[in-house]
């Protein structure tokens, strides 16, 4: 089975033994795994040239990804780290929210090493290496974008710090759950599904869009999509669903603007403005809540 998403014994064994951070056993990739990468990359290239922002395209050149083979993360990091200090760090699967954001703070990006089935390229039950490396990591070569990610990691530390000061457990859970929901929404509408201005054009910088064959074009040209200049108070109160194309997207002016938004997010957190955001999606899982509670104790 190689390292196919949802059917990789190596990953199952790592999870069963409690290993979150792992090595990338490159020899386990099969020709079918490499074929999946080749087909995904080939069908996305034209869309990147048409719709991706210039920082992403420059990042692709910097990383020198092989269009025909699943990337070796050590090779990726050889080109990535000198640019911004970031590294792609292989993981066995889902990383709870606090641990994930803390990795960003340390300039490490938790990276899935499995790849979707070559016969089901549009079916993605969880992130895979194409989403993480071809979607996210080229953006990490841009210093301003990388700094915004690190600043977002700072926000997670602030959330845990604030939670530590709340003695009433019910209030602590309520407030922390609201903050986590606000952070998740911000991450979704910026890092995963963000748009940005380049002169008179709209371009994609969100990794969920960059790694999706259909949605990247839909985000820019479809009349069904509402596109608005980003407003922080709107974003943190806006629910979203993950199982269909996004009907609402937000636009930033630049990555310096994105950094300013993250900075404001933390300031609002300290002022209590994230303590009662609108209910709804995403729900806060027990694992994500527990990760913040453990960090606050």
CSV table of C-alpha atoms in Angstrom, one decimal:
chain,number,residue,atom,x,y,z
A,1,UNK,CA,0.0,0.0,0.0
A,2,UNK,CA,3.0,2.3,0.3
A,3,UNK,CA,2.1,5.7,2.0
A,4,UNK,CA,-1.4,6.1,0.6
A,5,UNK,CA,-3.7,8.3,2.8
A,6,UNK,CA,-6.0,6.1,4.9
A,7,UNK,CA,-4.1,2.9,4.1
A,8,UNK,CA,-0.5,3.2,5.3
A,9,UNK,CA,0.6,0.6,8.0
A,10,UNK,CA,3.6,2.8,8.8
A,11,UNK,CA,1.4,5.7,9.8
A,12,UNK,CA,-1.0,3.5,11.8
A,13,UNK,CA,1.9,2.0,13.7
A,14,UNK,CA,3.3,5.4,14.5
A,15,UNK,CA,-0.1,6.6,15.8
A,16,UNK,CA,-0.7,3.5,17.9
A,17,UNK,CA,2.7,4.0,19.5
A,18,UNK,CA,2.0,7.7,20.3
A,19,UNK,CA,4.5,9.1,17.8
A,20,UNK,CA,3.4,12.5,16.6
A,21,UNK,CA,6.6,13.6,15.0
A,22,UNK,CA,8.2,11.0,12.8
A,23,UNK,CA,10.8,10.4,10.0
A,24,UNK,CA,9.8,10.3,6.4
A,25,UNK,CA,10.4,6.7,5.2
A,26,UNK,CA,10.9,7.6,1.6
A,27,UNK,CA,11.6,4.1,0.5
A,28,UNK,CA,8.0,3.2,1.3
A,29,UNK,CA,6.5,5.3,-1.4
A,30,UNK,CA,5.3,3.2,-4.3
A,31,UNK,CA,5.2,4.0,-8.0
A,32,UNK,CA,1.4,4.5,-7.5
A,33,UNK,CA,2.2,7.1,-4.9
A,34,UNK,CA,4.6,8.9,-7.2
A,35,UNK,CA,2.0,8.7,-10.0
A,36,UNK,CA,-0.5,10.4,-7.8
A,37,UNK,CA,1.9,13.2,-7.1
A,38,UNK,CA,2.7,13.5,-10.9
A,39,UNK,CA,-0.9,13.7,-11.9
A,40,UNK,CA,-1.8,16.2,-9.1
A,41,UNK,CA,1.1,18.5,-10.0
A,42,UNK,CA,0.5,18.3,-13.7
A,43,UNK,CA,-3.2,19.2,-13.5
A,44,UNK,CA,-2.5,22.1,-11.1
A,45,UNK,CA,0.3,23.9,-13.0
A,46,UNK,CA,-1.8,25.9,-15.4
A,47,UNK,CA,-4.1,27.1,-12.6
A,48,UNK,CA,-1.1,28.2,-10.5
A,49,UNK,CA,0.2,30.3,-13.4
A,50,UNK,CA,-3.2,31.9,-13.9
A,51,UNK,CA,-4.5,32.4,-10.4
A,52,UNK,CA,-1.7,32.1,-7.8
A,53,UNK,CA,0.0,35.1,-6.3
A,54,UNK,CA,3.6,35.9,-7.3
A,55,UNK,CA,5.1,35.0,-3.9
A,56,UNK,CA,3.7,31.4,-4.3
A,57,UNK,CA,5.1,31.1,-7.9
A,58,UNK,CA,8.5,32.4,-6.6
A,59,UNK,CA,8.3,29.9,-3.8
A,60,UNK,CA,7.8,27.0,-6.2
A,61,UNK,CA,10.9,28.1,-8.0
A,62,UNK,CA,12.8,28.3,-4.8
A,63,UNK,CA,11.8,24.8,-3.6
A,64,UNK,CA,12.6,23.1,-6.9
A,65,UNK,CA,10.0,20.5,-6.4
A,66,UNK,CA,10.2,17.5,-8.8
A,67,UNK,CA,6.9,17.4,-10.7
A,68,UNK,CA,7.2,13.6,-11.1
A,69,UNK,CA,8.2,12.4,-7.6
A,70,UNK,CA,6.9,12.8,-4.1
A,71,UNK,CA,9.2,15.3,-2.5
A,72,UNK,CA,11.8,14.3,0.1
A,73,UNK,CA,11.3,16.7,3.0
A,74,UNK,CA,15.0,17.0,3.7
A,75,UNK,CA,15.4,18.3,0.1
A,76,UNK,CA,12.5,20.7,0.6
A,77,UNK,CA,14.0,22.0,3.8
A,78,UNK,CA,17.4,22.5,2.2
A,79,UNK,CA,15.9,25.2,0.0
A,80,UNK,CA,13.2,26.5,2.5
A,81,UNK,CA,15.1,27.0,5.7
A,82,UNK,CA,17.7,29.5,4.4
A,83,UNK,CA,14.9,31.7,3.2
A,84,UNK,CA,12.8,32.1,6.3
A,85,UNK,CA,14.0,29.6,8.9
A,86,UNK,CA,11.0,27.4,8.4
A,87,UNK,CA,11.2,23.6,8.1
A,88,UNK,CA,8.6,21.0,7.0
A,89,UNK,CA,8.4,18.6,9.9
A,90,UNK,CA,6.8,15.2,9.2
A,91,UNK,CA,3.9,14.1,11.4
A,92,UNK,CA,1.9,10.9,11.7
A,93,UNK,CA,-1.4,12.7,11.3
A,94,UNK,CA,-3.6,15.2,13.1
A,95,UNK,CA,-1.9,17.6,15.4
A,96,UNK,CA,-4.0,19.2,18.1
A,97,UNK,CA,-4.5,22.9,17.6
A,98,UNK,CA,-2.2,24.3,20.3
A,99,UNK,CA,0.6,22.0,19.3
A,100,UNK,CA,0.1,22.9,15.7
A,101,UNK,CA,0.2,26.7,16.4
A,102,UNK,CA,3.2,26.3,18.7
A,103,UNK,CA,5.0,24.6,15.8
A,104,UNK,CA,4.4,27.6,13.7
A,105,UNK,CA,5.8,29.8,16.4
A,106,UNK,CA,9.0,27.8,16.2
A,107,UNK,CA,9.0,28.0,12.4
A,108,UNK,CA,8.1,24.4,11.9
A,109,UNK,CA,5.2,23.3,9.7
A,110,UNK,CA,3.6,19.9,10.7
A,111,UNK,CA,3.6,18.1,7.4
A,112,UNK,CA,1.6,15.0,6.3
A,113,UNK,CA,3.7,12.4,4.5
A,114,UNK,CA,0.9,10.3,3.0
A,115,UNK,CA,-0.6,11.0,-0.4
A,116,UNK,CA,-4.1,10.4,-1.7
A,117,UNK,CA,-4.9,7.4,-3.8
A,118,UNK,CA,-3.9,7.8,-7.4
A,119,UNK,CA,-7.3,6.5,-8.5
A,120,UNK,CA,-9.2,9.0,-6.3
A,121,UNK,CA,-7.4,12.3,-6.7
A,122,UNK,CA,-10.4,14.4,-5.8
A,123,UNK,CA,-11.2,12.4,-2.7
A,124,UNK,CA,-9.3,13.8,0.3
A,125,UNK,CA,-10.5,12.6,3.7
A,126,UNK,CA,-7.6,14.4,5.4
A,127,UNK,CA,-4.6,16.6,4.4
A,128,UNK,CA,-1.9,14.9,2.4
A,129,UNK,CA,1.6,15.8,1.3
A,130,UNK,CA,0.4,17.5,-1.9
A,131,UNK,CA,-1.8,19.8,0.1
A,132,UNK,CA,0.9,20.5,2.6
A,133,UNK,CA,4.0,20.8,0.4
A,134,UNK,CA,2.5,22.0,-2.9
A,135,UNK,CA,-0.2,24.1,-1.3
A,136,UNK,CA,1.3,25.5,1.9
A,137,UNK,CA,5.1,25.3,1.9
A,138,UNK,CA,5.9,27.6,-1.2
A,139,UNK,CA,4.2,30.4,0.8
A,140,UNK,CA,6.6,29.7,3.7
A,141,UNK,CA,9.5,30.9,1.5
A,142,UNK,CA,8.2,34.5,1.7
A,143,UNK,CA,9.6,36.3,4.8
A,144,UNK,CA,6.5,38.5,5.4
A,145,UNK,CA,4.1,35.6,5.2
A,146,UNK,CA,6.4,33.4,7.4
A,147,UNK,CA,6.5,36.2,10.0
A,148,UNK,CA,2.6,36.3,10.0
A,149,UNK,CA,2.5,32.5,10.7
A,150,UNK,CA,4.9,32.9,13.6
A,151,UNK,CA,2.9,35.8,15.0
A,152,UNK,CA,-0.2,33.6,14.8
A,153,UNK,CA,1.7,31.0,16.9
A,154,UNK,CA,2.2,33.8,19.4
A,155,UNK,CA,-1.6,34.1,19.6
A,156,UNK,CA,-1.9,30.5,20.8
A,157,UNK,CA,0.5,31.2,23.6
A,158,UNK,CA,-1.5,34.3,24.6
A,159,UNK,CA,-4.7,32.2,24.6
A,160,UNK,CA,-3.2,29.7,27.0
A,161,UNK,CA,-1.8,32.4,29.2
A,162,UNK,CA,-5.2,34.1,29.5
A,163,UNK,CA,-6.9,30.8,30.2
A,164,UNK,CA,-4.4,30.1,33.0
A,165,UNK,CA,-5.7,33.2,34.8
A,166,UNK,CA,-9.3,32.0,34.9
A,167,UNK,CA,-10.2,30.1,38.1
A,168,UNK,CA,-13.8,29.2,37.3
A,169,UNK,CA,-13.5,26.0,35.1
A,170,UNK,CA,-16.8,26.6,33.3
A,171,UNK,CA,-15.8,30.1,32.4
A,172,UNK,CA,-12.4,29.0,31.4
A,173,UNK,CA,-13.8,26.4,29.0
A,174,UNK,CA,-16.3,28.8,27.5
A,175,UNK,CA,-13.8,31.6,27.0
A,176,UNK,CA,-11.1,29.3,25.6
A,177,UNK,CA,-13.5,27.6,23.2
A,178,UNK,CA,-14.6,30.9,21.8
A,179,UNK,CA,-11.0,32.0,21.3
A,180,UNK,CA,-10.1,28.7,19.6
A,181,UNK,CA,-13.1,29.1,17.3
A,182,UNK,CA,-12.1,32.7,16.4
A,183,UNK,CA,-8.5,31.6,15.7
A,184,UNK,CA,-9.8,28.7,13.5
A,185,UNK,CA,-12.0,31.0,11.5
A,186,UNK,CA,-9.2,33.5,11.0
A,187,UNK,CA,-6.8,30.7,9.9
A,188,UNK,CA,-9.4,29.3,7.5
A,189,UNK,CA,-10.3,32.6,5.8
A,190,UNK,CA,-6.7,33.7,5.5
A,191,UNK,CA,-4.0,31.0,5.5
A,192,UNK,CA,-6.3,28.3,3.9
A,193,UNK,CA,-8.7,30.3,1.7
A,194,UNK,CA,-7.3,33.8,1.4
A,195,UNK,CA,-7.3,36.1,-1.6
A,196,UNK,CA,-5.0,39.1,-2.1
A,197,UNK,CA,-4.6,42.1,-4.4
A,198,UNK,CA,-1.8,42.3,-7.0
A,199,UNK,CA,-2.3,45.6,-8.7
A,200,UNK,CA,-5.7,45.5,-10.4
A,201,UNK,CA,-6.0,41.7,-10.1
A,202,UNK,CA,-7.2,39.2,-7.5
A,203,UNK,CA,-4.8,36.3,-6.8
A,204,UNK,CA,-5.0,33.3,-4.5
A,205,UNK,CA,-2.7,32.8,-1.6
A,206,UNK,CA,-4.7,30.4,0.6
A,207,UNK,CA,-3.4,26.9,0.5
A,208,UNK,CA,-6.7,25.2,0.5
A,209,UNK,CA,-7.4,27.0,-2.8
A,210,UNK,CA,-3.9,26.5,-4.2
A,211,UNK,CA,-4.0,22.7,-3.8
A,212,UNK,CA,-7.6,22.3,-5.2
A,213,UNK,CA,-8.0,21.8,-9.0
A,214,UNK,CA,-11.6,23.1,-9.1
A,215,UNK,CA,-11.7,25.6,-6.3
A,216,UNK,CA,-8.7,27.8,-7.2
A,217,UNK,CA,-10.5,28.9,-10.4
A,218,UNK,CA,-13.9,29.0,-8.8
A,219,UNK,CA,-12.5,31.4,-6.1
A,220,UNK,CA,-11.5,34.0,-8.7
A,221,UNK,CA,-14.0,33.8,-11.5
A,222,UNK,CA,-17.2,32.3,-10.2
A,223,UNK,CA,-20.1,34.8,-9.9
A,224,UNK,CA,-21.4,32.7,-7.0
A,225,UNK,CA,-18.5,33.7,-4.7
A,226,UNK,CA,-18.8,36.8,-2.5
A,227,UNK,CA,-15.4,38.5,-2.2
A,228,UNK,CA,-14.9,41.3,0.3
A,229,UNK,CA,-11.9,43.2,1.8
A,230,UNK,CA,-11.2,41.5,5.0
A,231,UNK,CA,-12.8,42.8,8.2
A,232,UNK,CA,-11.5,41.1,11.4
A,233,UNK,CA,-14.8,41.4,13.3
A,234,UNK,CA,-16.6,39.7,10.4
A,235,UNK,CA,-14.1,36.9,10.0
A,236,UNK,CA,-14.0,35.8,13.6
A,237,UNK,CA,-17.8,35.6,13.7
A,238,UNK,CA,-18.2,33.9,10.3
A,239,UNK,CA,-18.8,30.1,10.4
A,240,UNK,CA,-17.7,27.9,7.5
A,241,UNK,CA,-18.3,24.4,6.1
A,242,UNK,CA,-15.6,22.3,4.6
A,243,UNK,CA,-17.5,19.9,2.3
A,244,UNK,CA,-18.2,22.3,-0.6
A,245,UNK,CA,-16.7,25.2,-2.5
A,246,UNK,CA,-16.5,28.3,-0.4
A,247,UNK,CA,-19.2,30.9,-1.1
A,248,UNK,CA,-17.5,33.7,0.8
A,249,UNK,CA,-13.8,34.7,0.6
A,250,UNK,CA,-11.8,37.7,2.0
A,251,UNK,CA,-9.1,39.8,0.5
A,252,UNK,CA,-5.9,41.1,2.1
A,253,UNK,CA,-3.9,43.9,0.6
A,254,UNK,CA,-0.5,42.3,1.3
A,255,UNK,CA,1.3,40.0,3.7
A,256,UNK,CA,2.3,43.0,5.8
A,257,UNK,CA,-1.5,43.7,6.1
A,258,UNK,CA,-1.9,40.0,7.1
A,259,UNK,CA,0.7,40.4,9.8
A,260,UNK,CA,-1.1,43.5,11.1
A,261,UNK,CA,-4.4,41.6,11.2
A,262,UNK,CA,-2.8,38.8,13.3
A,263,UNK,CA,-1.3,41.5,15.6
A,264,UNK,CA,-4.7,43.0,16.1
A,265,UNK,CA,-6.2,39.5,16.7
A,266,UNK,CA,-3.9,39.1,19.7
A,267,UNK,CA,-4.7,42.6,21.0
A,268,UNK,CA,-8.4,41.8,20.7
A,269,UNK,CA,-7.8,38.5,22.5
A,270,UNK,CA,-6.2,40.4,25.4
A,271,UNK,CA,-9.1,42.8,25.5
A,272,UNK,CA,-11.6,40.1,25.7
A,273,UNK,CA,-13.1,40.7,22.3
A,274,UNK,CA,-12.8,37.0,21.3
A,275,UNK,CA,-14.5,35.7,24.5
A,276,UNK,CA,-18.0,35.5,23.0
A,277,UNK,CA,-17.7,35.1,19.2
A,278,UNK,CA,-20.8,33.9,17.3
A,279,UNK,CA,-21.6,30.2,17.8
A,280,UNK,CA,-21.5,27.7,14.9
A,281,UNK,CA,-18.9,26.1,12.8
A,282,UNK,CA,-16.2,25.1,13.4
A,283,UNK,CA,-17.0,23.1,16.4
A,284,UNK,CA,-14.1,22.9,18.9
A,285,UNK,CA,-13.0,19.3,19.4
A,286,UNK,CA,-12.1,17.9,22.8
A,287,UNK,CA,-8.5,17.3,21.6
A,288,UNK,CA,-8.1,20.9,20.6
A,289,UNK,CA,-9.6,22.2,23.8
A,290,UNK,CA,-7.5,19.9,25.9
A,291,UNK,CA,-4.3,20.9,24.1
A,292,UNK,CA,-4.8,24.5,25.1
A,293,UNK,CA,-5.9,23.6,28.7
A,294,UNK,CA,-2.8,21.5,29.1
A,295,UNK,CA,-0.6,24.3,27.9
A,296,UNK,CA,-2.3,26.7,30.4
A,297,UNK,CA,-1.8,24.5,33.4
